[in-house]
Each structure stands twice: as structure tokens, then as C-alpha cells.
Amino acid sequence: MKRIGLVFLSISSFIITSCSDKEDLALTPIIDDSISLSNAFSSLTFSKPLDLQSPQDGTNRIFVAEKGGVIKSFDNIDATEEFSTFLDISNKTATASELGLLGFAFHPDYKTNGFLYVTYTPSESLAVVSRFKVSETDANFVEESSETILLEIAQPETNHNGGQLAFGPDGYLYIASGDGGGTGDPDGNAQNLETLLGKILRIDVNNQDSGLNYAIPTDNPFVENENARGEIYAYGLRNPWRFSFDNQTNTIWAADVGQDELEEIDLIVKGGNYGWNILEGTSCYQETECDATDLIAPFYEYGHSNNDKSVTGGYVYRGNELPTLKGYYIYGDFISGRIWALDQAVNNKLLIETGLNISSFGIDENNELYLCSFDGKIYELTTVNIGLIYFFWS
């Protein structure tokens, strides 16, 4: 296999330029079997939850999106027994295969403007990114009629839709788009700069260009290329199922679901080409040799042993409840249900085997981490009796 020319990015380059206090980034070794899992809201159950977000508006509410087209909100109290239906677009959401309400994000100024951004599939051949506005009279309700469609992305197949939305520290909206589906990206979308498929996109939702309901940032990497879509921030991705910003280093961590052999974690940089479908991870895809010049290698990759077959991206943990996990990138696998912690030196630590179909991770107003499972529950990681563990290890 030819791998010459792959660009390996070091996370230290992000950290040096993004954070001056290196002591804050020192990681604590994780002791085996020190992390467990608990049902965070034992009285609540959801239908195929796909995303969990907080509006960061001081209300300490949590919002969960269901695949079928509903977003529900509830108070972030473990004994809570009720939720509100925040947004219901189930009447116009196609849900076959991997379609559905795939992701959402609150505007950074949500507390004052009430804007919510949602990506969903209104049909089997289309995905849209839309803006909605919360009701002026009910903080727990969004009118379906408030929708403004910002972006439409044609979908050749019903899988590999991506769908994560997140605002970056620059205030722009970042959008994950899959390659459009089908085995091996048959149309070559991920490497084609004239399509929005197989990309991380970046748009300015606070301004409008002529003929658009958004603006294209002038420093996007391909705005001067007449044969490329200006919305593209990075490309060469298969199905980036969940990406997130580390709020301390501003690094973008993305999990890209593999084809037959490898799952990968990528550090996304402006203009970066992550190789699909020339490469799957660091291996040539369906070829014994390939030209990998200037392609960016995964920060980390893993194979399909132990039933690990579909990576679910998570977050660099910056909360306070799990001090031993601070600074680690926490992620999982949808099929095996295993959860890992990945450090800056590319050391990967298995935290727990849950047996769950882990569909997404999310953080609350205090940066505490949760995960969504297709059994309908929202879970949180917890620490076991560390003192007892140290006793046995000593």
C-alpha cells in the first residue's frame, strides 16, 4: 500500500497557538475500570435520539433531537419526569435508512435572538439546513412556520448524510455533510469540490450574499476557485458522524465512519483533504497503490475487530465532574457500544463496554458529557470508587 505523502498533523501545533496555559492541558492517567455508566434521566425515554445540545442561555435546559423529527427539552435535573416538545417537524421529515432530523445547534446569541438551526431530510433525495425561531411567548416552543431554509444538499442515496451542526469560535456555522451514500462513494463526491457532499462546510448566518439566505466567509479556502463551492471548509470525508470544537484549544475533532476496514478520528483544518475515497483511513481504498500526496492522515484510526464498525464522534471533556477525563477526547462506536478516551499523544484508552447503540454525544451548560443511545435513554459517564481502586493497586 502506498502511503507516501500523507500529511500527519500534530495536535501540539493547535495547542501551542490556541492556549497559553499548558498546565491546564496536562492529562491525568486513567485507571482501568475507573469509569462506569449511569442513566442520567431515568424517568425519560426518547425515540432514537440523535443529538443532544444546550442553548447556553443560563436556563440549564437540555434538548434532545429524535430521528423522527422532534426536538424535546427538559430541565437538567436527574429526577426530572417531564419534557416539552420544543420543535415538531415529523410531518415533513423522511426517516428511511439513515435519514431523519440529524442535528441542530443554537445560535451563539440564542438568548437574545432565539435562533435555532436544524439539519433534516424532507425527502429521500434532499437534506436541508434551516433556521427556526423560538416563540415570543413560550420559551419551550418553536413554531414550524418560522422556518427559513438556508441550504439544500441533494442526496443521491438514503445513507451517509452527516448532519452535525456547530458554531465555531469565529461565530460561523459549520456543517457536516456525508458523501451521498452508496458503497465506496461511486460518484466521487468527497473529492469533488463542485459538490457539497463529503465535506465540512462553513457559512455566515448573520449576513446574506446575493441570492442566498447566508453569506460565504471571505476566508473560506475555495472562495476564489471558480470550480469549487465557496461553502467548503474541508473535504474528502465519507460520513462525518459527529464533530465538535474543543472549547479550550478551538480544535475541530471529527469522527468519519469507514467503509469496510477502518474508522477514523480527524483533526479538521481549513482546506484539508482527508482522503476519501482515495484512502480509507491510511490505507489505499480498493487499490494496492494510490497517490496520497497532500492528503491528511487521521489523527487516529481503528479496525473492525471486536465488532467496532461505526465510529460516533464525541467531545474533548472540559467539565468538572470527571477530573480524570479532563482533556481527553471521548468517543464511541455505534455498533459495539465501546467508549474510549484519546489523548494528545494518540494513546487510546478503552473506558467501558456498554453494549449500547451509541448514536451521539452532547454537553450541557457546564460542559458535562452525555451520550444518546438507541435504547431511548440518555446516559452519563461516572467515576467508581477511585479510593478503593487505588487501595487494590497499591
Short mmCIF file of C-alpha atoms in Angstrom, two decimals:
data_model
loop_
_atom_site.label_atom_id
_atom_site.label_comp_id
_atom_site.label_asym_id
_atom_site.label_seq_id
_atom_site.Cartn_x
_atom_site.Cartn_y
_atom_site.Cartn_z
CA MET A 1 0.00 0.00 0.00
CA LYS A 2 1.33 3.41 -0.89
CA ARG A 3 1.05 5.91 1.92
CA ILE A 4 3.87 8.28 0.96
CA GLY A 5 2.76 11.89 1.01
CA LEU A 6 0.22 11.63 3.79
CA VAL A 7 0.26 14.70 5.98
CA PHE A 8 0.28 13.89 9.70
CA LEU A 9 -0.98 16.73 11.84
CA SER A 10 0.24 17.15 15.39
CA ILE A 11 -2.28 18.33 17.94
CA SER A 12 0.54 20.19 19.67
CA SER A 13 0.52 22.72 16.85
CA PHE A 14 -3.11 23.54 17.67
CA ILE A 15 -2.46 23.72 21.39
CA ILE A 16 0.60 25.96 21.18
CA THR A 17 -1.24 28.55 19.15
CA SER A 18 -4.57 28.25 20.91
CA CYS A 19 -3.80 28.06 24.63
CA SER A 20 -1.09 29.73 26.63
CA ASP A 21 -1.63 27.85 29.87
CA LYS A 22 -0.06 24.46 29.20
CA GLU A 23 -0.69 23.28 32.75
CA ASP A 24 -4.42 23.30 32.04
CA LEU A 25 -3.78 20.73 29.31
CA ALA A 26 -1.89 18.23 31.47
CA LEU A 27 -3.70 14.90 31.45
CA THR A 28 -4.26 12.53 34.35
CA PRO A 29 -3.59 8.82 33.70
CA ILE A 30 -6.87 6.90 33.61
CA ILE A 31 -7.03 3.86 35.88
CA ASP A 32 -8.57 0.69 34.46
CA ASP A 33 -12.23 0.18 35.35
CA SER A 34 -12.48 3.62 36.97
CA ILE A 35 -15.34 4.78 34.71
CA SER A 36 -18.89 3.49 34.76
CA LEU A 37 -22.15 4.43 33.05
CA SER A 38 -25.47 5.52 34.51
CA ASN A 39 -28.87 6.53 33.23
CA ALA A 40 -28.78 10.32 33.54
CA PHE A 41 -32.56 10.87 33.44
CA SER A 42 -34.15 7.60 34.48
CA SER A 43 -37.76 8.80 34.03
CA LEU A 44 -37.28 9.96 30.44
CA THR A 45 -37.24 7.88 27.26
CA PHE A 46 -36.79 9.07 23.68
CA SER A 47 -37.33 7.57 20.24
CA LYS A 48 -33.96 7.03 18.53
CA PRO A 49 -32.24 10.13 19.97
CA LEU A 50 -29.64 11.51 17.56
CA ASP A 51 -28.38 14.74 19.10
CA LEU A 52 -28.16 16.49 22.46
CA GLN A 53 -27.49 20.20 22.84
CA SER A 54 -27.66 23.06 25.33
CA PRO A 55 -28.56 26.64 24.35
CA GLN A 56 -26.04 28.08 26.84
CA ASP A 57 -28.68 30.61 27.88
CA GLY A 58 -28.48 30.25 31.65
CA THR A 59 -31.60 28.07 31.94
CA ASN A 60 -29.69 24.78 32.34
CA ARG A 61 -32.06 23.03 29.94
CA ILE A 62 -31.16 20.07 27.76
CA PHE A 63 -32.56 19.49 24.27
CA VAL A 64 -32.67 16.12 22.52
CA ALA A 65 -33.44 15.52 18.85
CA GLU A 66 -35.25 12.36 17.81
CA LYS A 67 -34.67 10.80 14.39
CA GLY A 68 -38.35 11.10 13.54
CA GLY A 69 -38.31 14.90 13.50
CA VAL A 70 -38.95 16.07 17.07
CA ILE A 71 -36.76 18.06 19.47
CA LYS A 72 -37.67 17.78 23.15
CA SER A 73 -36.49 19.96 26.04
CA PHE A 74 -36.32 19.34 29.78
CA ASP A 75 -34.71 20.67 32.92
CA ASN A 76 -31.25 19.31 33.62
CA ILE A 77 -32.23 17.56 36.84
CA ASP A 78 -31.67 13.82 37.18
CA ALA A 79 -35.11 13.29 38.74
CA THR A 80 -36.98 15.23 36.05
CA GLU A 81 -40.08 13.41 34.82
CA GLU A 82 -41.38 15.72 32.10
CA PHE A 83 -40.22 17.16 28.82
CA SER A 84 -41.68 19.70 26.41
CA THR A 85 -41.97 19.27 22.66
CA PHE A 86 -39.76 22.12 21.51
CA LEU A 87 -40.00 21.56 17.75
CA ASP A 88 -42.05 19.06 15.79
CA ILE A 89 -41.34 18.70 12.06
CA SER A 90 -42.14 14.99 11.94
CA ASN A 91 -44.82 15.64 9.33
CA LYS A 92 -42.16 16.67 6.83
CA THR A 93 -39.17 14.54 7.82
CA ALA A 94 -38.23 11.46 5.80
CA THR A 95 -36.81 8.78 8.09
CA ALA A 96 -35.89 5.77 5.91
CA SER A 97 -32.44 4.25 6.48
CA GLU A 98 -30.13 6.98 7.87
CA LEU A 99 -32.49 9.87 7.11
CA GLY A 100 -34.22 11.99 9.72
CA LEU A 101 -33.67 15.01 11.93
CA LEU A 102 -29.91 14.65 12.03
CA GLY A 103 -28.59 17.55 14.09
CA PHE A 104 -29.23 21.00 15.47
CA ALA A 105 -27.40 23.95 17.01
CA PHE A 106 -28.36 27.08 18.91
CA HIS A 107 -27.12 30.44 17.71
CA PRO A 108 -24.38 31.85 19.98
CA ASP A 109 -26.76 34.75 20.70
CA TYR A 110 -29.75 32.47 21.18
CA LYS A 111 -30.65 34.12 24.47
CA THR A 112 -31.43 37.35 22.61
CA ASN A 113 -32.36 36.27 19.05
CA GLY A 114 -33.99 32.86 19.67
CA PHE A 115 -32.50 31.29 16.51
CA LEU A 116 -32.21 27.52 16.19
CA TYR A 117 -30.54 25.75 13.24
CA VAL A 118 -31.63 22.28 12.18
CA THR A 119 -30.50 19.83 9.53
CA TYR A 120 -33.02 17.25 8.38
CA THR A 121 -34.17 15.32 5.31
CA PRO A 122 -37.56 16.44 3.94
CA SER A 123 -37.34 13.70 1.30
CA GLU A 124 -35.16 10.74 0.39
CA SER A 125 -33.25 12.89 -2.11
CA LEU A 126 -32.67 16.09 -0.16
CA ALA A 127 -31.17 17.41 3.07
CA VAL A 128 -31.71 20.96 4.25
CA VAL A 129 -30.23 23.28 6.83
CA SER A 130 -32.95 25.52 8.21
CA ARG A 131 -33.29 28.31 10.73
CA PHE A 132 -36.20 28.36 13.16
CA LYS A 133 -37.13 30.92 15.81
CA VAL A 134 -38.41 30.27 19.30
CA SER A 135 -41.86 31.60 20.18
CA GLU A 136 -42.00 35.12 21.62
CA THR A 137 -44.45 33.91 24.26
CA ASP A 138 -43.24 30.39 25.06
CA ALA A 139 -39.52 29.69 25.61
CA ASN A 140 -40.19 25.95 25.24
CA PHE A 141 -41.84 26.06 21.83
CA VAL A 142 -40.77 26.71 18.24
CA GLU A 143 -43.35 27.34 15.53
CA GLU A 144 -42.83 25.16 12.46
CA SER A 145 -43.92 28.14 10.38
CA SER A 146 -40.86 30.13 11.50
CA GLU A 147 -38.64 28.04 9.23
CA THR A 148 -36.27 29.67 6.78
CA ILE A 149 -34.35 27.23 4.58
CA LEU A 150 -30.72 28.28 4.33
CA LEU A 151 -29.09 25.47 2.38
CA GLU A 152 -30.22 22.50 0.31
CA ILE A 153 -27.98 19.49 -0.36
CA ALA A 154 -29.08 16.84 -2.85
CA GLN A 155 -28.80 13.27 -1.50
CA PRO A 156 -28.22 10.52 -4.10
CA GLU A 157 -28.87 7.76 -1.54
CA THR A 158 -30.54 7.44 1.86
CA ASN A 159 -27.32 6.96 3.83
CA HIS A 160 -24.15 8.93 4.62
CA ASN A 161 -25.96 12.19 5.32
CA GLY A 162 -23.69 13.58 8.05
CA GLY A 163 -25.82 16.20 9.73
CA GLN A 164 -23.84 17.69 12.63
CA LEU A 165 -24.16 21.44 13.09
CA ALA A 166 -21.93 23.52 15.37
CA PHE A 167 -20.97 27.14 15.74
CA GLY A 168 -17.25 27.78 15.85
CA PRO A 169 -15.42 30.36 17.96
CA ASP A 170 -15.45 32.56 14.86
CA GLY A 171 -19.26 32.72 15.01
CA TYR A 172 -19.71 30.81 11.75
CA LEU A 173 -21.93 27.75 11.37
CA TYR A 174 -20.07 24.54 10.49
CA ILE A 175 -21.99 21.75 8.76
CA ALA A 176 -21.02 18.09 8.27
CA SER A 177 -22.15 16.50 5.02
CA GLY A 178 -21.69 12.85 4.03
CA ASP A 179 -20.64 11.67 0.58
CA GLY A 180 -24.21 10.98 -0.50
CA GLY A 181 -24.19 7.26 0.14
CA GLY A 182 -23.65 4.14 -1.88
CA THR A 183 -20.71 1.79 -1.44
CA GLY A 184 -17.33 3.44 -1.96
CA ASP A 185 -18.65 6.88 -2.97
CA PRO A 186 -19.47 5.75 -6.52
CA ASP A 187 -19.89 9.31 -7.82
CA GLY A 188 -16.63 10.56 -6.33
CA ASN A 189 -18.41 13.28 -4.37
CA ALA A 190 -15.98 13.54 -1.48
CA GLN A 191 -13.11 14.60 -3.78
CA ASN A 192 -15.28 16.82 -5.98
CA LEU A 193 -15.08 20.47 -4.95
CA GLU A 194 -18.12 21.31 -7.07
CA THR A 195 -20.47 19.44 -4.74
CA LEU A 196 -21.25 19.95 -1.06
CA LEU A 197 -21.19 16.20 -0.34
CA GLY A 198 -18.40 14.62 1.70
CA LYS A 199 -17.41 17.92 3.27
CA ILE A 200 -17.27 20.16 6.29
CA LEU A 201 -18.98 23.40 5.27
CA ARG A 202 -18.75 26.84 6.86
CA ILE A 203 -21.28 29.63 6.39
CA ASP A 204 -22.06 33.02 7.92
CA VAL A 205 -25.65 33.00 9.16
CA ASN A 206 -25.53 36.62 10.33
CA ASN A 207 -25.20 38.06 6.83
CA GLN A 208 -26.51 37.35 3.34
CA ASP A 209 -24.86 37.21 -0.06
CA SER A 210 -26.90 37.96 -3.15
CA GLY A 211 -29.34 35.12 -3.86
CA LEU A 212 -28.54 33.31 -0.60
CA ASN A 213 -30.02 33.20 2.90
CA TYR A 214 -26.48 33.23 4.30
CA ALA A 215 -23.07 34.60 3.39
CA ILE A 216 -19.91 32.73 2.47
CA PRO A 217 -16.97 33.77 4.68
CA THR A 218 -14.39 35.54 2.55
CA ASP A 219 -11.58 33.50 4.09
CA ASN A 220 -13.10 30.12 3.24
CA PRO A 221 -10.38 28.16 1.41
CA PHE A 222 -12.01 27.85 -2.02
CA VAL A 223 -13.90 31.11 -2.46
CA GLU A 224 -11.52 32.19 -5.23
CA ASN A 225 -11.81 28.89 -7.09
CA GLU A 226 -14.45 29.13 -9.82
CA ASN A 227 -14.62 25.33 -9.97
CA ALA A 228 -15.40 24.89 -6.27
CA ARG A 229 -18.24 25.66 -3.88
CA GLY A 230 -17.26 28.53 -1.62
CA GLU A 231 -19.03 26.99 1.37
CA ILE A 232 -16.46 24.18 1.60
CA TYR A 233 -14.12 24.32 4.59
CA ALA A 234 -12.61 20.80 4.35
CA TYR A 235 -13.26 17.76 2.15
CA GLY A 236 -12.52 14.11 1.44
CA LEU A 237 -14.88 12.73 4.09
CA ARG A 238 -17.16 9.71 3.88
CA ASN A 239 -19.72 10.16 6.63
CA PRO A 240 -18.53 12.55 9.34
CA TRP A 241 -20.88 11.38 12.07
CA ARG A 242 -20.39 13.99 14.75
CA PHE A 243 -17.73 16.64 15.07
CA SER A 244 -17.09 19.09 17.88
CA PHE A 245 -14.94 22.03 18.89
CA ASP A 246 -12.65 21.72 21.88
CA ASN A 247 -13.63 24.94 23.64
CA GLN A 248 -10.15 25.31 25.12
CA THR A 249 -7.98 24.83 22.03
CA ASN A 250 -10.61 25.52 19.30
CA THR A 251 -9.51 22.29 17.59
CA ILE A 252 -12.17 20.58 15.44
CA TRP A 253 -12.43 16.85 16.18
CA ALA A 254 -14.40 14.83 13.64
CA ALA A 255 -15.28 11.14 13.52
CA ASP A 256 -15.55 9.78 9.97
CA VAL A 257 -17.35 6.44 9.59
CA GLY A 258 -15.37 3.97 7.49
CA GLN A 259 -16.36 1.58 4.72
CA ASP A 260 -15.16 -1.98 5.31
CA GLU A 261 -11.97 -1.76 7.35
CA LEU A 262 -11.16 1.45 9.24
CA GLU A 263 -12.86 4.07 11.38
CA GLU A 264 -11.09 7.38 11.80
CA ILE A 265 -10.77 10.44 14.02
CA ASP A 266 -9.70 13.56 12.15
CA LEU A 267 -8.45 16.97 13.21
CA ILE A 268 -10.14 19.28 10.74
CA VAL A 269 -8.16 22.19 9.29
CA LYS A 270 -9.17 24.78 6.73
CA GLY A 271 -8.75 23.47 3.20
CA GLY A 272 -7.76 19.99 4.37
CA ASN A 273 -8.34 16.91 2.19
CA TYR A 274 -8.95 13.82 4.33
CA GLY A 275 -8.56 11.33 1.54
CA TRP A 276 -11.84 9.52 0.94
CA ASN A 277 -12.34 7.69 -1.42
CA ILE A 278 -8.67 7.52 -2.38
CA LEU A 279 -7.99 6.31 1.14
CA GLU A 280 -9.93 4.60 3.88
CA GLY A 281 -8.06 5.78 6.93
CA THR A 282 -4.38 5.44 5.97
CA SER A 283 -4.97 2.53 3.56
CA CYS A 284 -5.50 2.79 -0.17
CA TYR A 285 -9.16 2.08 -0.87
CA GLN A 286 -9.70 -0.85 -3.26
CA GLU A 287 -6.22 -0.37 -4.72
CA THR A 288 -2.83 -1.82 -3.84
CA GLU A 289 -1.21 1.54 -4.52
CA CYS A 290 -2.55 5.09 -4.62
CA ASP A 291 -1.27 8.65 -4.72
CA ALA A 292 -1.74 10.03 -1.21
CA THR A 293 0.24 13.21 -1.78
CA ASP A 294 -1.03 16.08 0.40
CA LEU A 295 -3.83 14.01 1.88
CA ILE A 296 -4.24 14.43 5.63
CA ALA A 297 -3.97 11.26 7.65
CA PRO A 298 -6.35 10.52 10.50
CA PHE A 299 -5.24 11.60 13.95
CA TYR A 300 -6.30 8.09 14.99
CA GLU A 301 -7.85 5.08 13.29
CA TYR A 302 -9.13 1.69 14.41
CA GLY A 303 -10.18 -1.51 12.68
CA HIS A 304 -13.34 -3.59 12.71
CA SER A 305 -12.32 -6.19 15.24
CA ASN A 306 -14.31 -6.56 18.47
CA ASN A 307 -17.42 -5.59 16.48
CA ASP A 308 -16.22 -1.96 16.25
CA LYS A 309 -17.72 -0.86 12.94
CA SER A 310 -19.18 2.66 13.12
CA VAL A 311 -17.46 5.47 14.99
CA THR A 312 -19.57 8.04 16.85
CA GLY A 313 -17.73 11.29 17.47
CA GLY A 314 -17.69 12.91 20.88
CA TYR A 315 -16.05 15.78 22.73
CA VAL A 316 -12.86 16.75 24.45
CA TYR A 317 -14.03 16.66 28.04
CA ARG A 318 -13.85 20.06 29.77
CA GLY A 319 -16.31 19.53 32.62
CA ASN A 320 -15.58 19.19 36.33
CA GLU A 321 -17.44 16.05 37.42
CA LEU A 322 -14.90 13.65 35.88
CA PRO A 323 -11.48 15.19 36.61
CA THR A 324 -9.53 12.16 35.36
CA LEU A 325 -11.06 12.62 31.90
CA LYS A 326 -10.22 16.30 31.51
CA GLY A 327 -8.52 16.98 28.21
CA TYR A 328 -9.28 13.57 26.70
CA TYR A 329 -11.34 13.20 23.55
CA ILE A 330 -14.22 10.89 24.49
CA TYR A 331 -15.91 8.95 21.69
CA GLY A 332 -17.61 5.64 20.99
CA ASP A 333 -18.76 3.09 18.45
CA PHE A 334 -22.41 2.75 17.44
CA ILE A 335 -22.21 -1.00 16.78
CA SER A 336 -20.02 -2.30 19.62
CA GLY A 337 -21.06 0.27 22.21
CA ARG A 338 -17.49 0.68 23.39
CA ILE A 339 -16.30 4.10 24.64
CA TRP A 340 -12.71 5.32 24.58
CA ALA A 341 -10.59 8.24 25.74
CA LEU A 342 -7.99 9.50 23.25
CA ASP A 343 -5.14 11.73 24.39
CA GLN A 344 -2.92 14.26 22.61
CA ALA A 345 -0.13 11.70 22.19
CA VAL A 346 -2.52 9.40 20.29
CA ASN A 347 -2.84 6.97 23.18
CA ASN A 348 -6.27 5.37 23.09
CA LYS A 349 -7.79 4.05 26.33
CA LEU A 350 -10.88 1.82 26.49
CA LEU A 351 -13.13 3.25 29.19
CA ILE A 352 -16.14 0.96 29.17
CA GLU A 353 -18.04 -1.60 27.08
CA THR A 354 -21.68 -0.55 27.20
CA GLY A 355 -23.34 -2.85 24.65
CA LEU A 356 -25.42 0.17 23.59
CA ASN A 357 -26.01 1.61 20.14
CA ILE A 358 -24.33 4.97 20.84
CA SER A 359 -25.77 7.46 18.37
CA SER A 360 -24.35 10.73 19.67
CA PHE A 361 -22.62 12.61 22.46
CA GLY A 362 -23.52 16.04 23.81
CA ILE A 363 -22.59 18.50 26.53
CA ASP A 364 -24.71 20.60 28.87
CA GLU A 365 -24.30 24.19 30.02
CA ASN A 366 -21.46 23.15 32.36
CA ASN A 367 -19.60 21.12 29.73
CA GLU A 368 -20.65 17.84 31.34
CA LEU A 369 -20.82 14.96 28.89
CA TYR A 370 -23.82 12.80 27.93
CA LEU A 371 -24.43 10.14 25.33
CA CYS A 372 -27.54 9.19 23.39
CA SER A 373 -28.45 5.55 22.83
CA PHE A 374 -30.96 3.87 20.57
CA ASP A 375 -32.50 2.16 23.58
CA GLY A 376 -34.08 5.59 24.11
CA LYS A 377 -32.02 6.62 27.12
CA ILE A 378 -29.57 9.41 27.82
CA TYR A 379 -26.52 8.25 29.76
CA GLU A 380 -23.62 9.89 31.56
CA LEU A 381 -20.19 8.64 32.50
CA THR A 382 -19.45 8.43 36.21
CA THR A 383 -16.46 7.50 38.33
CA VAL A 384 -16.41 4.42 40.52
CA ASN A 385 -14.81 4.45 43.96
CA ILE A 386 -11.34 5.68 42.97
CA GLY A 387 -10.04 5.34 46.51
CA LEU A 388 -10.92 1.66 46.52
CA ILE A 389 -9.20 1.16 43.17
CA TYR A 390 -6.04 2.85 44.43
CA PHE A 391 -6.17 0.60 47.50
CA PHE A 392 -6.15 -2.54 45.38
CA TRP A 393 -3.43 -1.15 43.09
CA SER A 394 -1.16 -0.11 45.91
#
